[in-house]
Short mmCIF file of C-alpha atoms and ligand atoms in Angstrom, two decimals:
data_model
loop_
_atom_site.label_atom_id
_atom_site.label_comp_id
_atom_site.label_asym_id
_atom_site.label_seq_id
_atom_site.Cartn_x
_atom_site.Cartn_y
_atom_site.Cartn_z
CA MET A 1 76.58 -91.71 78.12
CA SER A 2 79.38 -92.69 80.98
CA LEU A 3 82.12 -93.49 79.28
CA ARG A 4 83.20 -96.31 77.90
CA LEU A 5 87.21 -97.58 75.91
CA HIS A 6 88.31 -100.27 74.06
CA ASN A 7 90.77 -102.40 75.77
CA THR A 8 94.17 -103.89 74.04
CA LEU A 9 93.87 -107.04 77.04
CA THR A 10 90.04 -108.07 77.18
CA ARG A 11 89.34 -107.72 73.05
CA SER A 12 86.75 -105.77 73.82
CA VAL A 13 84.73 -101.89 74.86
CA GLU A 14 84.27 -101.41 78.97
CA ALA A 15 82.88 -98.99 80.61
CA PHE A 16 86.17 -97.13 81.44
CA VAL A 17 86.06 -96.78 85.47
CA PRO A 18 89.53 -95.71 87.45
CA SER A 19 90.75 -97.32 89.92
CA ALA A 20 90.88 -94.13 92.98
CA PRO A 21 88.48 -92.23 91.08
CA PRO A 22 88.27 -89.05 90.11
CA GLN A 23 92.29 -89.55 89.80
CA VAL A 24 93.68 -91.27 86.38
CA GLY A 25 97.29 -92.61 85.78
CA LEU A 26 98.18 -92.04 81.68
CA TYR A 27 101.19 -93.49 80.62
CA CYS A 28 102.04 -92.49 76.46
CA CYS A 29 104.75 -94.17 75.86
CA GLY A 30 107.08 -90.99 74.08
CA PRO A 31 109.16 -90.44 71.36
CA THR A 32 112.79 -92.40 70.04
CA VAL A 33 114.54 -88.95 70.47
CA TYR A 34 117.12 -89.21 67.27
CA ASP A 35 115.14 -87.94 64.89
CA PHE A 36 112.02 -85.29 64.54
CA GLY A 37 108.85 -87.16 64.23
CA HIS A 38 106.74 -87.19 61.50
CA VAL A 39 103.16 -87.52 61.18
CA GLY A 40 102.18 -90.73 62.06
CA ASN A 41 103.87 -91.06 65.74
CA PHE A 42 102.48 -87.38 65.91
CA ARG A 43 98.36 -89.54 65.24
CA THR A 44 99.30 -91.30 68.93
CA PHE A 45 100.90 -88.39 70.09
CA VAL A 46 97.08 -86.05 69.22
CA PHE A 47 95.64 -89.30 70.51
CA ALA A 48 97.03 -89.49 73.29
CA ASP A 49 96.21 -85.58 73.40
CA LEU A 50 92.43 -86.36 73.22
CA VAL A 51 92.67 -89.16 75.11
CA ARG A 52 93.49 -87.21 78.19
CA ARG A 53 91.04 -84.41 77.43
CA VAL A 54 88.55 -86.60 77.26
CA LEU A 55 89.06 -88.28 80.19
CA ALA A 56 88.60 -84.66 81.58
CA PHE A 57 85.90 -82.76 80.38
CA ASN A 58 84.56 -86.08 82.20
CA GLY A 59 85.39 -84.53 85.67
CA MET A 60 88.00 -86.61 86.33
CA GLN A 61 91.79 -85.16 86.91
CA VAL A 62 94.61 -86.80 84.69
CA THR A 63 98.29 -87.42 85.79
CA HIS A 64 99.69 -87.50 82.15
CA VAL A 65 102.79 -89.05 81.78
CA MET A 66 105.19 -89.26 78.16
CA ASN A 67 108.53 -90.79 78.77
CA VAL A 68 111.04 -89.88 75.73
CA THR A 69 113.48 -92.53 75.17
CA ASP A 70 116.48 -90.95 75.58
CA VAL A 71 118.91 -93.94 74.74
CA GLU A 72 118.27 -97.45 72.40
CA ASP A 73 119.30 -98.70 70.23
CA LYS A 74 118.66 -96.02 66.83
CA ILE A 75 119.45 -93.24 68.88
CA LEU A 76 123.24 -94.97 69.81
CA ARG A 77 123.87 -95.59 65.89
CA ARG A 78 123.31 -92.21 65.33
CA LEU A 79 125.79 -90.66 67.79
CA ARG A 80 128.46 -92.80 65.60
CA GLU A 81 127.04 -91.78 62.85
CA THR A 82 126.91 -88.11 64.36
CA GLY A 83 130.00 -88.45 66.61
CA LEU A 84 128.16 -86.36 69.19
CA ALA A 85 127.45 -86.90 72.73
CA LEU A 86 123.85 -88.75 74.18
CA ARG A 87 122.63 -85.62 75.12
CA ALA A 88 124.33 -82.88 73.16
CA PHE A 89 122.08 -84.83 70.52
CA THR A 90 119.32 -85.95 71.85
CA ASP A 91 117.98 -82.48 73.29
CA PRO A 92 117.29 -80.85 70.33
CA TYR A 93 115.10 -83.40 69.29
CA ILE A 94 113.45 -82.85 72.74
CA GLU A 95 113.17 -79.05 72.14
CA ALA A 96 111.63 -80.00 68.87
CA PHE A 97 109.23 -82.41 69.65
CA LEU A 98 107.54 -80.06 72.09
CA ALA A 99 107.58 -77.25 69.89
CA ASP A 100 105.63 -80.19 67.15
CA LEU A 101 103.16 -81.43 69.71
CA ASP A 102 102.65 -77.67 70.79
CA VAL A 103 101.80 -76.92 67.28
CA LEU A 104 99.56 -79.60 67.47
CA ARG A 105 97.24 -77.60 69.87
CA CYS A 106 98.76 -81.43 72.26
CA LEU A 107 98.09 -80.21 76.37
CA ARG A 108 101.65 -81.40 77.70
CA PRO A 109 101.48 -84.06 79.71
CA HIS A 110 102.48 -83.82 83.36
CA HIS A 111 105.78 -85.84 83.70
CA LEU A 112 107.44 -86.31 80.45
CA PRO A 113 110.60 -88.59 82.29
CA ARG A 114 113.73 -89.02 80.17
CA ALA A 115 115.21 -92.76 80.76
CA THR A 116 118.42 -91.73 81.13
CA ASP A 117 117.45 -89.55 84.48
CA HIS A 118 115.42 -93.28 85.45
CA ILE A 119 118.34 -95.59 84.81
CA GLY A 120 118.80 -96.26 88.93
CA ASP A 121 114.83 -97.34 89.07
CA MET A 122 115.50 -99.93 86.77
CA ILE A 123 118.20 -101.56 87.96
CA ARG A 124 116.52 -101.68 91.15
CA LEU A 125 113.22 -103.48 88.87
CA ILE A 126 116.07 -105.80 87.53
CA GLY A 127 117.76 -106.60 90.96
CA ARG A 128 114.37 -107.47 91.96
CA LEU A 129 114.51 -110.14 88.56
CA MET A 130 117.18 -111.71 89.73
CA GLU A 131 116.30 -112.21 93.03
CA ARG A 132 113.50 -113.85 92.11
CA GLY A 133 115.72 -116.21 89.10
CA ILE A 134 113.41 -115.17 86.53
CA ALA A 135 116.34 -112.88 84.92
CA TYR A 136 119.91 -114.53 84.29
CA GLN A 137 123.53 -113.34 83.26
CA ALA A 138 125.12 -115.00 79.55
CA ALA A 139 127.57 -115.25 78.91
CA ASP A 140 127.97 -111.87 76.87
CA GLY A 141 127.48 -109.61 80.17
CA SER A 142 124.06 -109.13 79.61
CA VAL A 143 121.22 -109.87 81.61
CA TYR A 144 118.31 -110.67 80.72
CA PHE A 145 114.55 -111.95 81.35
CA ASN A 146 113.54 -115.22 81.34
CA ILE A 147 110.13 -116.36 80.24
CA GLU A 148 110.16 -119.77 81.32
CA ARG A 149 110.93 -119.33 84.18
CA TYR A 150 108.71 -115.86 85.07
CA GLN A 151 105.89 -118.73 83.55
CA ALA A 152 107.14 -121.05 85.66
CA ALA A 153 106.75 -118.05 88.70
CA GLU A 154 104.58 -118.07 91.83
CA ARG A 155 100.87 -116.18 91.14
CA TRP A 156 100.64 -113.86 93.04
CA PRO A 157 97.69 -111.49 92.98
CA GLY A 158 97.68 -108.59 90.99
CA CYS A 159 100.69 -110.99 88.19
CA ALA A 160 98.38 -113.56 85.90
CA CYS A 161 102.17 -115.00 85.32
CA ARG A 162 101.51 -115.58 81.56
CA TYR A 163 103.90 -114.27 78.48
CA GLY A 164 100.85 -113.17 75.93
CA GLN A 165 98.34 -112.38 77.62
CA LEU A 166 98.25 -109.00 76.05
CA VAL A 167 98.57 -110.24 72.21
CA HIS A 168 97.17 -112.95 73.05
CA ILE A 169 99.74 -115.76 72.31
CA ASP A 170 101.00 -118.96 73.95
CA PRO A 171 104.45 -118.56 73.45
CA GLY A 172 104.19 -122.49 75.29
CA GLN A 173 103.04 -123.26 71.50
CA GLN A 174 105.30 -121.24 69.41
CA ARG A 175 109.61 -122.07 68.33
CA GLN A 176 112.91 -120.65 71.07
CA THR A 177 114.48 -119.34 69.52
CA GLY A 178 117.14 -118.43 72.33
CA ARG A 179 117.93 -114.33 73.34
CA VAL A 180 117.09 -111.63 71.42
CA SER A 181 119.88 -107.95 72.82
CA ALA A 182 117.48 -105.59 69.77
CA ASP A 183 115.27 -103.86 71.13
CA GLU A 184 112.80 -104.55 68.38
CA TYR A 185 111.76 -107.77 67.26
CA ASP A 186 109.15 -109.08 65.22
CA LYS A 187 105.44 -110.71 66.86
CA ASP A 188 106.95 -114.01 65.94
CA HIS A 189 109.82 -114.66 67.77
CA VAL A 190 109.17 -114.90 71.11
CA ALA A 191 112.36 -115.07 73.05
CA ASP A 192 114.40 -114.38 76.22
CA PHE A 193 114.51 -110.50 76.30
CA ALA A 194 117.35 -108.56 77.22
CA LEU A 195 117.03 -105.96 79.89
CA TRP A 196 120.39 -104.76 80.90
CA LYS A 197 123.39 -104.85 77.47
CA ALA A 198 126.69 -104.79 78.29
CA ARG A 199 128.89 -101.85 77.32
CA VAL A 200 130.51 -103.02 73.87
CA PRO A 201 132.56 -101.12 73.06
CA GLU A 202 130.69 -98.85 69.45
CA ASP A 203 128.87 -97.80 73.16
CA GLY A 204 131.29 -95.11 72.67
CA ASP A 205 130.44 -93.69 76.31
CA VAL A 206 127.38 -94.31 76.93
CA PHE A 207 127.29 -96.82 79.20
CA TRP A 208 126.26 -96.74 83.65
CA ASP A 209 127.88 -98.71 86.27
CA SER A 210 125.30 -101.40 87.08
CA PRO A 211 125.68 -104.14 90.17
CA TRP A 212 126.41 -106.64 86.14
CA GLY A 213 129.04 -104.32 84.56
CA GLN A 214 129.25 -101.16 83.01
CA GLY A 215 126.40 -101.25 80.01
CA ARG A 216 123.19 -99.45 79.65
CA PRO A 217 119.33 -101.08 80.42
CA GLY A 218 117.01 -103.00 77.52
CA TRP A 219 114.19 -100.11 75.95
CA HIS A 220 111.25 -101.94 77.50
CA ILE A 221 111.89 -101.59 80.77
CA GLU A 222 112.76 -98.63 80.41
CA CYS A 223 109.15 -98.27 79.77
CA SER A 224 107.95 -100.67 83.30
CA ALA A 225 110.74 -98.45 85.92
CA MET A 226 109.33 -94.65 84.20
CA SER A 227 105.87 -95.81 84.59
CA MET A 228 105.29 -97.46 87.83
CA ALA A 229 107.66 -94.71 89.83
CA LEU A 230 105.94 -92.04 88.51
CA LEU A 231 102.20 -93.47 88.69
CA GLY A 232 102.69 -96.23 90.99
CA ASP A 233 103.05 -99.72 90.60
CA SER A 234 99.67 -100.30 89.28
CA PHE A 235 98.12 -98.17 87.31
CA ASP A 236 95.13 -97.41 85.06
CA ILE A 237 95.51 -96.29 81.43
CA HIS A 238 98.06 -97.27 79.09
CA LEU A 239 98.31 -96.86 75.81
CA GLY A 240 100.62 -96.06 72.85
CA GLY A 241 101.12 -97.08 68.98
CA GLU A 242 99.76 -100.66 67.57
CA ASP A 243 102.96 -101.50 67.02
CA LEU A 244 104.60 -101.78 70.45
CA ALA A 245 101.75 -104.30 71.96
CA PHE A 246 104.20 -106.87 70.88
CA PRO A 247 107.35 -107.08 71.93
CA HIS A 248 107.15 -103.73 73.87
CA HIS A 249 104.37 -103.25 76.01
CA GLU A 250 104.04 -107.29 76.66
CA ASP A 251 107.79 -107.18 77.72
CA GLU A 252 106.78 -104.42 79.44
CA ILE A 253 103.75 -106.74 81.53
CA ALA A 254 105.89 -109.38 82.73
CA GLN A 255 108.74 -106.27 83.80
CA SER A 256 107.05 -104.99 86.35
CA GLU A 257 105.13 -107.82 86.88
CA GLY A 258 107.76 -110.31 87.65
CA ALA A 259 109.46 -107.88 90.19
CA GLY A 260 105.58 -107.44 92.30
CA GLY A 261 106.38 -103.25 90.97
CA LEU A 262 108.62 -100.77 91.81
CA ARG A 263 108.19 -100.45 95.03
CA GLY A 264 105.94 -102.91 96.49
CA ASP A 265 106.27 -106.24 97.93
CA LEU A 266 105.67 -109.44 95.60
CA HIS A 267 102.56 -110.24 98.12
CA GLY A 268 101.42 -106.38 98.89
CA ARG A 269 100.67 -106.27 95.19
CA LYS A 270 96.86 -106.61 94.41
CA LEU A 271 96.02 -105.49 90.58
CA PRO A 272 98.25 -105.84 87.55
CA PHE A 273 100.45 -103.10 86.12
CA VAL A 274 97.83 -101.77 83.95
CA ARG A 275 94.28 -102.15 84.03
CA HIS A 276 92.85 -100.43 81.00
CA TRP A 277 95.12 -101.03 77.80
CA LEU A 278 94.72 -98.41 74.77
CA HIS A 279 96.64 -98.91 70.78
CA GLY A 280 96.42 -96.89 68.48
CA ALA A 281 95.91 -97.97 64.58
CA HIS A 282 98.76 -97.35 62.02
CA LEU A 283 99.18 -93.54 59.19
CA LEU A 284 99.24 -94.73 56.08
CA VAL A 285 100.14 -91.26 54.04
CA GLU A 286 98.61 -91.29 50.19
CA GLY A 287 98.12 -95.25 50.98
CA ARG A 288 101.85 -96.81 51.68
CA LYS A 289 103.43 -96.98 54.60
CA MET A 290 105.84 -94.08 55.41
CA SER A 291 108.73 -93.94 53.66
CA LYS A 292 111.44 -91.70 52.79
CA SER A 293 112.66 -92.97 49.88
CA LEU A 294 108.94 -93.31 47.75
CA GLY A 295 108.95 -89.10 48.68
CA ASN A 296 105.40 -89.50 51.27
CA TYR A 297 107.39 -89.13 54.91
CA PHE A 298 106.00 -85.83 56.45
CA THR A 299 107.06 -84.31 59.67
CA VAL A 300 105.43 -82.19 61.43
CA ARG A 301 107.55 -79.14 60.03
CA ASP A 302 107.18 -80.44 56.46
CA LEU A 303 103.21 -79.75 57.05
CA LEU A 304 103.90 -75.62 58.44
CA GLY A 305 106.08 -75.75 55.09
CA ARG A 306 103.49 -76.20 52.35
CA GLY A 307 101.67 -73.82 54.27
CA PHE A 308 99.71 -76.28 57.08
CA SER A 309 98.82 -74.63 60.19
CA GLY A 310 98.98 -77.33 62.61
CA ARG A 311 95.28 -76.31 63.77
CA GLU A 312 94.79 -78.96 60.19
CA VAL A 313 97.27 -81.55 60.07
CA ARG A 314 94.95 -82.00 64.26
CA PHE A 315 91.73 -81.78 62.34
CA LEU A 316 92.62 -84.13 60.44
CA LEU A 317 94.02 -86.60 62.10
CA LEU A 318 91.42 -86.70 64.45
CA SER A 319 88.86 -86.68 62.12
CA ALA A 320 90.08 -91.00 62.06
CA HIS A 321 88.47 -93.86 64.24
CA TYR A 322 91.66 -94.32 66.30
CA ARG A 323 90.62 -98.31 66.13
CA GLU A 324 91.16 -98.06 62.13
CA THR A 325 94.50 -97.60 60.11
CA PHE A 326 94.21 -93.97 58.65
CA ASN A 327 94.85 -92.89 55.14
CA PHE A 328 96.65 -89.33 55.61
CA THR A 329 96.72 -87.11 52.09
CA LEU A 330 97.91 -83.63 51.20
CA ALA A 331 94.10 -84.03 49.16
CA GLY A 332 92.90 -84.67 53.28
CA LEU A 333 94.64 -81.52 54.62
CA GLU A 334 92.82 -78.94 52.41
CA GLY A 335 88.93 -80.44 53.04
CA ALA A 336 90.31 -80.28 56.78
CA ARG A 337 90.86 -76.49 55.78
CA SER A 338 87.80 -75.91 53.98
CA ALA A 339 85.99 -77.41 56.99
CA LEU A 340 88.37 -75.75 59.03
CA GLY A 341 86.90 -72.49 57.27
CA ARG A 342 82.50 -73.95 57.43
CA LEU A 343 83.26 -73.24 61.65
CA ASP A 344 84.58 -69.98 61.74
CA GLU A 345 82.71 -68.24 59.18
CA CYS A 346 79.59 -70.16 62.28
CA LEU A 347 81.81 -68.63 65.21
CA GLY A 348 82.74 -65.36 63.00
CA LYS A 349 78.86 -64.93 62.88
CA LEU A 350 77.89 -66.41 66.39
CA ARG A 351 80.48 -64.33 68.12
CA GLU A 352 78.70 -60.42 66.23
CA ARG A 353 74.93 -61.22 66.75
CA ALA A 354 76.43 -62.14 70.55
CA ALA A 355 78.53 -59.40 71.00
CA LEU A 356 75.02 -57.49 71.20
CA ALA A 357 73.87 -59.22 73.96
CA ALA A 358 73.42 -57.57 77.33
CA GLY A 359 73.52 -58.88 81.07
CA PRO A 360 76.48 -61.96 82.70
CA ALA A 361 77.44 -64.90 80.87
CA PRO A 362 74.86 -67.58 79.21
CA SER A 363 75.06 -71.14 80.16
CA PRO A 364 76.02 -73.41 77.22
CA SER A 365 73.37 -74.26 75.45
CA PRO A 366 72.81 -78.43 75.37
CA GLY A 367 71.85 -79.45 73.42
CA LEU A 368 75.53 -79.55 71.40
CA PRO A 369 77.94 -80.53 74.74
CA GLU A 370 74.75 -83.29 75.12
CA ALA A 371 75.55 -85.34 71.13
CA PHE A 372 79.05 -84.58 71.56
CA LYS A 373 79.71 -85.98 75.03
CA GLU A 374 77.06 -89.45 73.24
CA ALA A 375 79.76 -89.56 70.87
CA ILE A 376 82.96 -89.35 72.15
CA ASN A 377 82.26 -91.59 74.77
CA ASP A 378 81.10 -94.23 73.18
CA ASP A 379 85.33 -95.48 72.42
CA LEU A 380 85.54 -91.93 70.74
CA ASN A 381 83.55 -92.11 67.62
CA VAL A 382 84.92 -89.33 66.85
CA SER A 383 82.75 -89.70 63.58
CA ARG A 384 79.65 -89.27 65.35
CA ALA A 385 81.09 -85.71 66.92
CA TRP A 386 82.53 -84.16 64.09
CA GLY A 387 79.00 -84.75 62.34
CA ALA A 388 77.35 -83.60 65.74
CA VAL A 389 79.94 -80.73 65.40
CA PHE A 390 78.49 -79.76 61.27
CA ASP A 391 74.87 -80.78 62.13
CA TRP A 392 75.17 -77.49 64.50
CA ILE A 393 77.30 -75.50 62.55
CA ARG A 394 74.15 -75.87 60.34
CA GLU A 395 71.16 -75.51 62.63
CA GLN A 396 73.42 -71.86 63.73
CA ASN A 397 74.07 -70.60 60.36
CA ARG A 398 70.00 -70.96 59.84
CA ALA A 399 69.38 -69.19 62.32
CA LEU A 400 71.34 -66.73 62.39
CA ALA A 401 69.90 -66.65 58.64
CA SER A 402 65.82 -66.40 59.33
CA GLY A 403 67.65 -64.03 62.16
CA ASP A 404 64.93 -65.81 65.42
CA LEU A 405 69.11 -66.08 66.81
CA THR A 406 68.50 -63.78 69.67
CA PRO A 407 71.80 -62.14 71.21
CA ALA A 408 72.44 -64.51 74.61
CA ALA A 409 70.98 -67.42 72.44
CA ALA A 410 73.87 -67.21 70.11
CA ALA A 411 76.18 -66.36 73.32
CA ALA A 412 74.90 -69.67 74.87
CA GLU A 413 75.56 -71.84 71.62
CA LEU A 414 78.83 -69.82 71.42
CA ALA A 415 80.24 -70.93 75.41
CA ALA A 416 78.66 -75.24 74.05
CA PHE A 417 80.63 -75.09 71.71
CA ALA A 418 83.37 -73.28 74.06
CA SER A 419 82.82 -76.93 76.32
CA ILE A 420 82.89 -79.94 73.53
CA ASP A 421 86.26 -77.44 72.14
CA ALA A 422 87.88 -78.00 75.55
CA VAL A 423 88.25 -81.53 74.44
CA LEU A 424 88.00 -80.98 70.27
CA ALA A 425 90.93 -77.88 71.13
CA ILE A 426 90.09 -77.03 67.22
CA ALA A 427 88.63 -72.98 67.28
CA PRO A 428 90.71 -70.46 65.50
CA ALA A 429 93.25 -68.86 67.86
CA PRO A 430 92.79 -65.26 69.25
CA ALA A 431 95.67 -63.09 66.63
CA THR A 432 97.22 -60.96 68.45
CA GLN A 433 99.29 -58.23 65.65
CA ASP A 434 103.06 -59.05 67.98
CA GLU A 435 101.87 -62.75 67.50
CA THR A 436 104.90 -64.66 65.81
CA PRO A 437 103.00 -67.88 64.28
CA ALA A 438 103.43 -71.92 65.61
CA HIS A 439 105.19 -72.87 62.87
CA VAL A 440 107.19 -69.83 62.97
CA VAL A 441 108.35 -71.16 66.42
CA ALA A 442 108.77 -73.83 64.84
CA LEU A 443 110.60 -74.33 62.26
CA ALA A 444 113.01 -71.48 63.72
CA ALA A 445 113.73 -74.56 67.08
CA GLU A 446 114.44 -77.22 63.54
CA ARG A 447 117.14 -74.43 63.42
CA VAL A 448 118.42 -74.37 66.20
CA ALA A 449 118.29 -78.27 66.30
CA ALA A 450 120.18 -77.98 62.40
CA LYS A 451 122.41 -76.00 64.02
CA LYS A 452 123.73 -78.18 67.11
CA ALA A 453 123.54 -81.30 64.63
CA ARG A 454 126.79 -79.03 62.65
CA ASP A 455 123.97 -79.13 59.48
CA PHE A 456 124.43 -75.47 58.69
CA ALA A 457 122.75 -75.53 55.06
CA ARG A 458 119.22 -77.06 56.89
CA ALA A 459 120.26 -74.11 59.13
CA ASP A 460 120.35 -71.24 55.51
CA ALA A 461 117.79 -73.71 53.95
CA LEU A 462 115.33 -73.11 56.86
CA ARG A 463 116.06 -69.28 57.71
CA ALA A 464 114.96 -68.47 54.31
CA GLU A 465 111.52 -71.00 54.92
CA ILE A 466 111.70 -68.45 57.84
CA ARG A 467 111.51 -65.69 55.13
CA SER A 468 109.38 -66.21 52.92
CA MET A 469 106.58 -66.39 55.00
CA GLY A 470 107.74 -63.07 56.16
CA TRP A 471 109.89 -63.37 59.23
CA VAL A 472 113.34 -63.50 60.07
CA VAL A 473 115.90 -64.71 62.29
CA GLU A 474 118.46 -63.59 63.91
CA ASP A 475 121.25 -64.27 66.44
CA THR A 476 121.27 -62.44 69.62
CA PRO A 477 124.09 -64.39 72.92
CA SER A 478 120.48 -65.34 74.68
CA GLY A 479 120.06 -67.15 71.20
CA PRO A 480 117.35 -66.73 68.32
CA LYS A 481 114.48 -63.71 68.28
CA LEU A 482 111.92 -63.84 66.17
CA LYS A 483 110.96 -60.27 64.39
CA ARG A 484 108.87 -59.43 61.43
CA ALA A 485 110.51 -58.41 58.37
P1 LIG B 1 109.55 -94.30 67.71
O1 LIG B 1 109.08 -92.30 68.50
O2 LIG B 1 109.63 -94.43 67.47
O3 LIG B 1 109.61 -94.61 69.45
O4 LIG B 1 107.59 -93.63 68.51
C1 LIG B 1 106.62 -93.75 69.19
C2 LIG B 1 105.34 -93.64 68.90
O5 LIG B 1 104.59 -92.84 67.67
C3 LIG B 1 105.06 -94.47 69.29
O6 LIG B 1 103.83 -95.42 70.09
C4 LIG B 1 104.49 -95.20 67.56
O7 LIG B 1 103.64 -96.37 67.53
C5 LIG B 1 103.80 -94.30 66.56
N1 LIG B 1 103.64 -94.72 65.40
C6 LIG B 1 104.97 -95.06 64.67
N2 LIG B 1 104.63 -94.93 63.37
C7 LIG B 1 103.64 -94.58 63.13
C8 LIG B 1 102.49 -94.23 62.24
N3 LIG B 1 103.14 -94.28 61.62
N4 LIG B 1 100.98 -94.13 62.71
C9 LIG B 1 101.10 -94.01 63.71
N5 LIG B 1 101.74 -94.10 64.63
C10 LIG B 1 103.04 -94.21 64.67
ZN1 LIG B 2 106.73 -97.43 76.29
#
C-alpha cells in the first residue's frame, strides 16, 4: 500500500504524493524555549519523527525543519522574572531540548531555525502584507493582519483568501471582536492578530528596528517566515499538535498566502502554502490534563529520574494512534518495559542462532516488513504495526524453540527487523563499557541549564541524582565531564 495520511484541510485520509518526488519538505512547529519540554510536547515531536521516518521508509528524501520559538510572550515574561538576557535564558533550554530528542531517539531535524535569526524575513513578509493593504499599523504602534481585507483581496492561484479553511470556521458569521495582540487566543475569538508588536517598556532590551518602529514579531509570523525561508513558498507537510490548528496554523496560512510567499511574486504563486496538514492529538497524564499543581506534570528528565529509559518512553508514545488522545501513565511505562523485554529476549536468541551462519549477509525475510508497511502506510496505524511486530516475535520464538530456524534464516529475520526499526527506532542499543547512558547525559545537560539559570539548589539536586545512578560530574575548564563513580 502506498502512503496515506489524514489531511486536516480536507478532514480525510488521502494518498500522500509529494509535489516534487522524491523530495519532501516537512515543517514541524518546534518548542517554545521557556522551560523544559514535557512529555506532551514530546508526544508531538516523536510523532514528527515517526512521520519523517515513514516518509524515508517509502523512499522519499525528507528535508525536516523544526523551528525554535525563542521570542514570544511567555519567554518575555520569564526574562522579566529572571533578569537574564534573551539568549542566556533560551540557550540552555535549546540544549536541553536537543538532549531530550536524542534520548527519545528522534532524528535531529535537518534545520532548527531560531526565530531571532529570521527577523529580516518576518519584516519582509509583513512589508508585503502592508503593501497589499491587508495589514495595518494601529494607534498602539503594532501591526495587525486585517482579516476582512484579506477575505476581500484579489484571489490568485494558490490563495483561497479564505480565513477559516483549516479549522472550518466562517469569520463572516462570527462576531468580530476587534484585535488581539496576544500570541494565543481562543477558538471563538476570530480577530485581527498581531504581526509586529510595538516595543513596550516591559520588553526590556528585546526589540528590533523595523519600518514600523522598534518592536518584535508575533508568534504566527515567525513560522510563516521560517518555513518558507527553508522550504520555499509552497511545501508538502506542516505538522503540529492539535492545539496549534487554531489560531496558529490558520494565521500562518493567511499570512503566507496573503503575502504571496516570501520570495515569489503574487501572480507567480501556483500552489497553496501547505498541501498537507497533520495534527497530533494531545496527551493526558493519568487521565487528566497535565498541570504542575496536580503533580502529573512530567518532563522527559523527570521520567528518566524515575528510572525509565528514553527507549521505554518512546515505545509508549508510539503505542497510540496520533489522532487519538493518549492517556500516559506510569503503569503504561512499566508495560512498555515488559513488552520491550520480550522483544529483547527474542532478538537475543535470534542473534545467537544467526552467529552460526556462514556466508554473506542475507537479504531480509519479507514477511515482517510487508505486514508492517501495510499497517504504517495506512495513516500510521501503529496498533496494527505493533501487532505485526509481536506476531513476528511469537513466530520466531516458536521456530527457535522447535529448532527449525536455521542460522541463515535467523539472520534474514534479524535483517527484516532492522529494516522496520529504521521507522520504530526501538531496538536495544548495543551497550559498550564506557558509553555514558543517555539519561545520565540528559541530567548533566539539565544541571548545566540549572546553573546557567542560577538555580544552584536544583543543580546540586541533579548532581546527587546523577551520583545515585553511579556517575559523578566533574566541572572542568572545558565544561562538565561525566565519570563512573
Ligand atoms: P510549545 O512548546 O508549547 O510551543 O509546544 C510544542 C508542541 O507541543 C506543539 O506542537 C504543541 O501542540 C505540542 N503540545 C503541547 N501540549 C501537548 C500535549 N499535552 N500533548 C501533545 N502535544 C502537546
Ligand atoms: Zn508554528
